[in-house]
PDB file of C-alpha atoms in Angstrom:
ATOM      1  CA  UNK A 141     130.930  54.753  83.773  1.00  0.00           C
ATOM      2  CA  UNK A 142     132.277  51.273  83.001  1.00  0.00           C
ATOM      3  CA  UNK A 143     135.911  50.755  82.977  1.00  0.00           C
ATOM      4  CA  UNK A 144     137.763  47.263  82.030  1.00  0.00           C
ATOM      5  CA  UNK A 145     140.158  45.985  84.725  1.00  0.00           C
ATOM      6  CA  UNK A 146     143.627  47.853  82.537  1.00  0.00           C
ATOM      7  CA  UNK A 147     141.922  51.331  83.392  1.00  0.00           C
ATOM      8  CA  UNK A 148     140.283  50.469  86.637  1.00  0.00           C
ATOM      9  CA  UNK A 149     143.896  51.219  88.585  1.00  0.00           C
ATOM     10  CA  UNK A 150     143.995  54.191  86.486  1.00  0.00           C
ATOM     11  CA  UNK A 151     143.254  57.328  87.796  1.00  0.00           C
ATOM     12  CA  UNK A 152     139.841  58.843  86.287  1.00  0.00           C
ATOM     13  CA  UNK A 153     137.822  62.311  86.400  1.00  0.00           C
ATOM     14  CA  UNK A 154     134.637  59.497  88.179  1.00  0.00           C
ATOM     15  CA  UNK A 155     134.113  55.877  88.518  1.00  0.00           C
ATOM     16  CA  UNK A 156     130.895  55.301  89.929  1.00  0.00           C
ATOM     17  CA  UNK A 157     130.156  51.406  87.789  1.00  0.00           C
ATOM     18  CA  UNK A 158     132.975  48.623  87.601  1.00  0.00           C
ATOM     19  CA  UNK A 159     132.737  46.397  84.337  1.00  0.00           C
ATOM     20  CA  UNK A 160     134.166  43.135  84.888  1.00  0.00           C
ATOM     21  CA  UNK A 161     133.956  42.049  81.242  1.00  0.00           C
ATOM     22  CA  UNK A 162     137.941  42.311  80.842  1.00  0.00           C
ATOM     23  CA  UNK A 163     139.156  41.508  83.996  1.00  0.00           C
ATOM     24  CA  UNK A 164     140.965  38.103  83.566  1.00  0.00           C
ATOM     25  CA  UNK A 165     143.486  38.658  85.937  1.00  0.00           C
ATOM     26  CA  UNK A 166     140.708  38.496  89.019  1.00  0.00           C
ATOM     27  CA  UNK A 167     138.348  35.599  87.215  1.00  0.00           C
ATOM     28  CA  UNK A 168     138.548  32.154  85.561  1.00  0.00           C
ATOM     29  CA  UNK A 169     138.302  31.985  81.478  1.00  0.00           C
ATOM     30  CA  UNK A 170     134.957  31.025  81.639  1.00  0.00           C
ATOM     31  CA  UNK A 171     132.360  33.128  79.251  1.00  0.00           C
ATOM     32  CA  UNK A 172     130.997  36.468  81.528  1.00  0.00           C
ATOM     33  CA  UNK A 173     127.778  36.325  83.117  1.00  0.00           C
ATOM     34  CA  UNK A 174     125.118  39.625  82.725  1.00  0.00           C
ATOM     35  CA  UNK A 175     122.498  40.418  85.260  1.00  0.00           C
ATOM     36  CA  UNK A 176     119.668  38.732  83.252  1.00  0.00           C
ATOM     37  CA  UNK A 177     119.565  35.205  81.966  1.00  0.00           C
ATOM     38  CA  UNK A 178     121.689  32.104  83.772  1.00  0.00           C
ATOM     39  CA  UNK A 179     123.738  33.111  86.223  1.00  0.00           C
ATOM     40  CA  UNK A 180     127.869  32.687  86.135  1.00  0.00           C
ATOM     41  CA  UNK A 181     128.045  30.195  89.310  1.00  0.00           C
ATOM     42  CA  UNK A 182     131.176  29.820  90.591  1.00  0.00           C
ATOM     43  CA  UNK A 183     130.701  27.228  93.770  1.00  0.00           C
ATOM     44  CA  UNK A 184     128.366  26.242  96.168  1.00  0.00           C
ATOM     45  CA  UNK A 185     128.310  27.904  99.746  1.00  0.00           C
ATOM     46  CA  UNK A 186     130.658  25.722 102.511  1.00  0.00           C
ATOM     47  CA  UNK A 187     129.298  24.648 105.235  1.00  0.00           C
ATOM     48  CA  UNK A 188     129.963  26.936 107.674  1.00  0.00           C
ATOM     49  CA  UNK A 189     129.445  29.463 104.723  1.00  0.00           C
ATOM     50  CA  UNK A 190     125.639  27.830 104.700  1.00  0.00           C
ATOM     51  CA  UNK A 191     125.026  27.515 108.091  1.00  0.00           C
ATOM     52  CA  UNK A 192     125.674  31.521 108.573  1.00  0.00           C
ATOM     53  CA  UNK A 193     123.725  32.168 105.412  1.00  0.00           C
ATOM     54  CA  UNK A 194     120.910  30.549 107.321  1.00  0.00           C
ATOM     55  CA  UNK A 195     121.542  32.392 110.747  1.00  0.00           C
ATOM     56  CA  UNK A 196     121.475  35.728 108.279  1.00  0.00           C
ATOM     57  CA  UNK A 197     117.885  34.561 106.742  1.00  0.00           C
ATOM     58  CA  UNK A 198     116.870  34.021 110.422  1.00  0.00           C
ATOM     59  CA  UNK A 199     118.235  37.557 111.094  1.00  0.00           C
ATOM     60  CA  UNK A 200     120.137  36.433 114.236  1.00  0.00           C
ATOM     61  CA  UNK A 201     122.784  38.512 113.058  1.00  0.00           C
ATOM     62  CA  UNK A 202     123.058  40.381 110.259  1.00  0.00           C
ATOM     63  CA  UNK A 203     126.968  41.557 109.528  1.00  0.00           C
ATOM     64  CA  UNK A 204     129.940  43.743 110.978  1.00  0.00           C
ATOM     65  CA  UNK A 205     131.479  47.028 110.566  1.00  0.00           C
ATOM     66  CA  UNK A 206     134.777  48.504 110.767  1.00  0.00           C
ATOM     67  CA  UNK A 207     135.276  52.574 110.884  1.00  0.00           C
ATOM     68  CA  UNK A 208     138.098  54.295 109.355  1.00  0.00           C
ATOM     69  CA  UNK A 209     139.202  58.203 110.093  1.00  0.00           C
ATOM     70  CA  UNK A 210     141.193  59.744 107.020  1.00  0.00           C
ATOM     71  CA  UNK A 211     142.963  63.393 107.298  1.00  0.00           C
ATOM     72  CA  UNK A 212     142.311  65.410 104.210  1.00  0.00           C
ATOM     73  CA  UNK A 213     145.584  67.704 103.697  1.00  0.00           C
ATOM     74  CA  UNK A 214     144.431  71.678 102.978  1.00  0.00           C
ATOM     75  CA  UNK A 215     146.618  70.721  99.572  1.00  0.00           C
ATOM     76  CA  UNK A 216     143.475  68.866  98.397  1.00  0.00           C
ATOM     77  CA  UNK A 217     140.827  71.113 100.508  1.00  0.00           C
ATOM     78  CA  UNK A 218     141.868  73.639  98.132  1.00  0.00           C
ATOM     79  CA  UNK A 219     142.712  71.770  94.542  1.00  0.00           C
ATOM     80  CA  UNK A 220     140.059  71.114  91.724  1.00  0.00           C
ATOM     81  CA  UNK A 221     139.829  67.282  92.619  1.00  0.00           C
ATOM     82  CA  UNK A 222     137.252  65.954  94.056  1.00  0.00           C
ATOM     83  CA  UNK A 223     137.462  63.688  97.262  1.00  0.00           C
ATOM     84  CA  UNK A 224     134.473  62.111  95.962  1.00  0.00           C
ATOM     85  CA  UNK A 225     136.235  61.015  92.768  1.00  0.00           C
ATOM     86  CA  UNK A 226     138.964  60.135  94.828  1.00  0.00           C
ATOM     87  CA  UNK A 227     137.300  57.462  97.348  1.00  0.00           C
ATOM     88  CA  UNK A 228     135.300  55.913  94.464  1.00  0.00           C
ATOM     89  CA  UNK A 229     138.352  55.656  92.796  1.00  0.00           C
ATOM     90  CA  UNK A 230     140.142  54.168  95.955  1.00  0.00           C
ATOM     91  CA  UNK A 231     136.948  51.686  96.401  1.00  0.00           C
ATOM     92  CA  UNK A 232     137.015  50.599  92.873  1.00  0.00           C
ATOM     93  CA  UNK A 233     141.116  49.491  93.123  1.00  0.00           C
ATOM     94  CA  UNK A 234     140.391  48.246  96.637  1.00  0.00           C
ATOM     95  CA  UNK A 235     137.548  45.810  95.376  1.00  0.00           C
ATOM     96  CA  UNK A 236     139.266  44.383  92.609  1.00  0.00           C
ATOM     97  CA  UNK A 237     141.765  42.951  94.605  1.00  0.00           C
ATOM     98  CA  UNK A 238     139.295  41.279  96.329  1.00  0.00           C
ATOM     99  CA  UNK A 239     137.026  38.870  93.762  1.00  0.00           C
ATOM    100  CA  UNK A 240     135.177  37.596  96.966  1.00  0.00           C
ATOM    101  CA  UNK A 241     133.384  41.286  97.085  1.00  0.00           C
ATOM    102  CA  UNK A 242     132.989  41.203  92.823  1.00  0.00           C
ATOM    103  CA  UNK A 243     130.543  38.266  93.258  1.00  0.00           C
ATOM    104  CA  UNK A 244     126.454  37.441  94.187  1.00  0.00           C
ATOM    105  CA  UNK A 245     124.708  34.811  95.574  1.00  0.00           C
ATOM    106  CA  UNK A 246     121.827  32.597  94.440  1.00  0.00           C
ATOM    107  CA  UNK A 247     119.427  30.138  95.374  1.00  0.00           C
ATOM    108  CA  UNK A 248     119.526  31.568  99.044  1.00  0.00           C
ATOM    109  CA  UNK A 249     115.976  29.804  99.858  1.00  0.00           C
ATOM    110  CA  UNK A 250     117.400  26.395  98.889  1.00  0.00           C
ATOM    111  CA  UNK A 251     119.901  24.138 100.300  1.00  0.00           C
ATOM    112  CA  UNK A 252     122.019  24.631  97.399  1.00  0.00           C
ATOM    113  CA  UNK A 253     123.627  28.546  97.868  1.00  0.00           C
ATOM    114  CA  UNK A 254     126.015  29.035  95.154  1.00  0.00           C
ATOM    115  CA  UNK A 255     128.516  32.000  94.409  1.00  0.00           C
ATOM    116  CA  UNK A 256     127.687  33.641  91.354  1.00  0.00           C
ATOM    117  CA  UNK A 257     130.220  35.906  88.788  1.00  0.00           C
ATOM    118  CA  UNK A 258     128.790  39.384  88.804  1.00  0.00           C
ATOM    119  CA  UNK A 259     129.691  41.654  85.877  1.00  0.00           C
ATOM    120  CA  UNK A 260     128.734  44.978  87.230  1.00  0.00           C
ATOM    121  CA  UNK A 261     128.831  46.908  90.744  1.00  0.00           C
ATOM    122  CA  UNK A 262     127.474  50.081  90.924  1.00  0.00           C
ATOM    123  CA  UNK A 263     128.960  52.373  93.368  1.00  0.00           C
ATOM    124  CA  UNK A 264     126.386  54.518  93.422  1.00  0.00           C
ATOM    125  CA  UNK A 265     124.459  52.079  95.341  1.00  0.00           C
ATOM    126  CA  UNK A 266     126.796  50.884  97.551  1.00  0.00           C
ATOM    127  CA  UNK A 267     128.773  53.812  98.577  1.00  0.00           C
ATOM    128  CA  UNK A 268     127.062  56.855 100.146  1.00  0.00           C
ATOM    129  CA  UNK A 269     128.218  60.008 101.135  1.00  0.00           C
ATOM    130  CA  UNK A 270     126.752  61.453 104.568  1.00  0.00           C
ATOM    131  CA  UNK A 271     127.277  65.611 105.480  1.00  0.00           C
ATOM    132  CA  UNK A 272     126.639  65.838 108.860  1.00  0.00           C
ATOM    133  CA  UNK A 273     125.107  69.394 109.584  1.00  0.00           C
ATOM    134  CA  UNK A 274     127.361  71.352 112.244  1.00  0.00           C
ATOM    135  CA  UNK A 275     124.266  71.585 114.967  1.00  0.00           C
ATOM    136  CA  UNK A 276     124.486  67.658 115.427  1.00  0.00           C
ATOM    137  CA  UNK A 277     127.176  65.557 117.462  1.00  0.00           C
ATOM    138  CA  UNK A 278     129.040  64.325 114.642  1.00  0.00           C
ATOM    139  CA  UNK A 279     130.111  61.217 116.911  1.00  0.00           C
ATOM    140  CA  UNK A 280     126.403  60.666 118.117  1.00  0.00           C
ATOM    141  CA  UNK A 281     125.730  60.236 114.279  1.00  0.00           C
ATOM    142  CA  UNK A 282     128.719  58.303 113.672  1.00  0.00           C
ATOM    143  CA  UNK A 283     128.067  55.527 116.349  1.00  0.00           C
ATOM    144  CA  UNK A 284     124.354  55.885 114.496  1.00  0.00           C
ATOM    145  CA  UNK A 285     125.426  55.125 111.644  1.00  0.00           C
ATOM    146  CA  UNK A 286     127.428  51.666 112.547  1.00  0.00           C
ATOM    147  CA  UNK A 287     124.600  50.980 114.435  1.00  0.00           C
ATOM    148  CA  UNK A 288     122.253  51.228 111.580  1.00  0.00           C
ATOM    149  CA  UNK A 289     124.486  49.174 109.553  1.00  0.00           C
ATOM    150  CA  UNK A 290     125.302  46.282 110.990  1.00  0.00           C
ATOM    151  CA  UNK A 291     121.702  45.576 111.474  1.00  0.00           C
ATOM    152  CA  UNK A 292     120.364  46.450 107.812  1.00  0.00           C
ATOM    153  CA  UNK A 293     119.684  43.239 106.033  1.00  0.00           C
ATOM    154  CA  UNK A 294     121.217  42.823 102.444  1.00  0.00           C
ATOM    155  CA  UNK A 295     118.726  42.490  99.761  1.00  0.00           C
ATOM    156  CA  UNK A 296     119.483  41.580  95.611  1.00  0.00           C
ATOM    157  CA  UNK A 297     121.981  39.195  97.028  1.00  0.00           C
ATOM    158  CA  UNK A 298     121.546  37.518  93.147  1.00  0.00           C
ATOM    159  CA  UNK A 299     122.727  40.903  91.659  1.00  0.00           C
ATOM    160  CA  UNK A 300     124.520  42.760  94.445  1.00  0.00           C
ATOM    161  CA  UNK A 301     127.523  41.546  96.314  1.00  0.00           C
ATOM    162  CA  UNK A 302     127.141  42.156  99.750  1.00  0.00           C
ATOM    163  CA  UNK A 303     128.991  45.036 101.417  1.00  0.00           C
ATOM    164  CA  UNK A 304     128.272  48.278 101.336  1.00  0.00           C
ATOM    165  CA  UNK A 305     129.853  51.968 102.872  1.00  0.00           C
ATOM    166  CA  UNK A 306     128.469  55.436 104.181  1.00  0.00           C
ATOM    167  CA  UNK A 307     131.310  57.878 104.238  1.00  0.00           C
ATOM    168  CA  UNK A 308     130.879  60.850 106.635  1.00  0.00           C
ATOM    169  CA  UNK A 309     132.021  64.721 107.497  1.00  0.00           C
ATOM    170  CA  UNK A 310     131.276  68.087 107.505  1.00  0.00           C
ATOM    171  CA  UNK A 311     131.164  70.964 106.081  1.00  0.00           C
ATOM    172  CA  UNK A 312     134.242  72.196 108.538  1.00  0.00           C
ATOM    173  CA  UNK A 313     135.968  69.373 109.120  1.00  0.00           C
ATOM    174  CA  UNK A 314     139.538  68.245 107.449  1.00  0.00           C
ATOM    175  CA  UNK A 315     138.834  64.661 107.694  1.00  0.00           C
ATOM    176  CA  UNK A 316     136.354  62.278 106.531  1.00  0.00           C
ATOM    177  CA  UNK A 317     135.243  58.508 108.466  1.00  0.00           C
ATOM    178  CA  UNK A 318     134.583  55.565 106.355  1.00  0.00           C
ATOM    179  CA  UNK A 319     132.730  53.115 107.534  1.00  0.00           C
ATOM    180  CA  UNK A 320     132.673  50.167 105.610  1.00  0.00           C
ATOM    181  CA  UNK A 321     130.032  47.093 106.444  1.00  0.00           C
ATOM    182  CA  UNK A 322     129.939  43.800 104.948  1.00  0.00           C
ATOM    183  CA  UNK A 323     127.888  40.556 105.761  1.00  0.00           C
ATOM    184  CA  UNK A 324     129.201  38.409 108.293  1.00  0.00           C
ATOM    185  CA  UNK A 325     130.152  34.898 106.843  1.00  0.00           C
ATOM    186  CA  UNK A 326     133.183  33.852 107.799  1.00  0.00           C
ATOM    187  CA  UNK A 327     135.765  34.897 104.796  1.00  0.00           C
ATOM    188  CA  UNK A 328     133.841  38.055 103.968  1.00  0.00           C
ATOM    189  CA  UNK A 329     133.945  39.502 107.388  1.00  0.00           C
ATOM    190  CA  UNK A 330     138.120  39.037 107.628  1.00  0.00           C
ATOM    191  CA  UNK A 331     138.585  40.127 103.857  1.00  0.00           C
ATOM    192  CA  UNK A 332     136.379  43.323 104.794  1.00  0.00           C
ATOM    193  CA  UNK A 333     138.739  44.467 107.821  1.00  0.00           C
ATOM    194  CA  UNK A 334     141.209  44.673 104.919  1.00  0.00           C
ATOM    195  CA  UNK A 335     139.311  47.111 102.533  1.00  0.00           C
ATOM    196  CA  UNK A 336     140.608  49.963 104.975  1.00  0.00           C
ATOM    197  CA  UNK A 337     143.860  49.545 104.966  1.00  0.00           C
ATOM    198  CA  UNK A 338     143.595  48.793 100.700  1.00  0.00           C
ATOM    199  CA  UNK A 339     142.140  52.322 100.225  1.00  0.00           C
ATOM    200  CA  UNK A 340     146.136  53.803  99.381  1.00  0.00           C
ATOM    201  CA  UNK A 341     144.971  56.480  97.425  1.00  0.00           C
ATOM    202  CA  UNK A 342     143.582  57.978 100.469  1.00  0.00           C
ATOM    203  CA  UNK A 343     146.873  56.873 102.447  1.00  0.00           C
ATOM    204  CA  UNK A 344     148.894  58.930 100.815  1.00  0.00           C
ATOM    205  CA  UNK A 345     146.966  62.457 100.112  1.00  0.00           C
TER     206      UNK A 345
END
């Protein structure tokens, strides 16, 4: 579903694709950039931007995670909403308050890295929902899972911005952990501690 930047803080049935066709209040004036043809660029990479892009190429380090617990209230156990619908919905507010997480990268092979508009995300690809079955340590597959993360490499970086979340629970439990992961330059890796504490929906079930 694409929704313009006026219904994006709107609460909907499902969000799973964010259209960034209408959103002038998180982008310049300039004309909107698709997936195909010449790319939107927006600025080349800083140094110290560059010189972490390279360290990520090298695979020295990869990026950084941060792991949020949120109670679900029996209220909502029990209603016809979905918590799925919910988080997307929480994500989708979250990230447009955020353009560094609404844009790509190009030319990463070159000396000249440049920041490129995106018009779509798709959350279906960057958010993923975990069960974890009741005969496993559900903190054994938590730690897991951050391990996992932080050491899985990006890829699309042209089409793609780079962060990504795996949202656990069970089938029994009241309360779901987000972990959300996001490549470690400098100004995405502070900017992604603050996703978290952006995801009010969930703050105030």
């Amino acid at each position: 579903m694409s929704v313009p930047l006026s219904d994006a803080q709107r609460l909907y049935p499902s969000l799973t694709t964010i259209n960034f066709d209408m959103m002038a209040r998180f982008r310049s004036q300039k004309s909107p950039s698709g997936l195909k043809g010449k790319p939107d660029i927006l600025r080349k990479l800083g140094h110290i931007e560059s010189f972490q892009s390279a360290q990520h190429s090298l695979e020295l380090y990869v990026g950084c995670a941060i792991s949020c617990r949120y109670v679900v209230p029996e209220a909502f156990l029990t209603s016809n909403l979905s918590i799925e619908n919910m988080v997307e919905q929480a994500f989708a507010r979250a990230i447009l308050q955020h353009p560094l997480f609404t844009v790509g990268r190009v030319n990463d092979e070159s000396k000249k890295l440049c920041w490129v508009r995106l018009d779509r995300i798709d959350l279906n690809i960057h958010v993923e929902w975990k069960t974890v079955p009741e005969s496993e340590d559900y903190d054994r597959v938590l730690q897991d899972t951050l391990e996992l993360q932080v050491n899985t490499n990006y890829t699309h970086l042209e089409t793609r911005p780079q962060w990504r979340s795996v949202i656990l629970g069970s089938a029994e439990s009241k309360f779901i952990d987000i972990v959300f992961v996001v490549k470690k330059l400098s100004t995405f890796a502070i900017a992604g501690c603050m996703i978290p504490c952006k995801l009010t929906c969930l703050s105030k079930l």
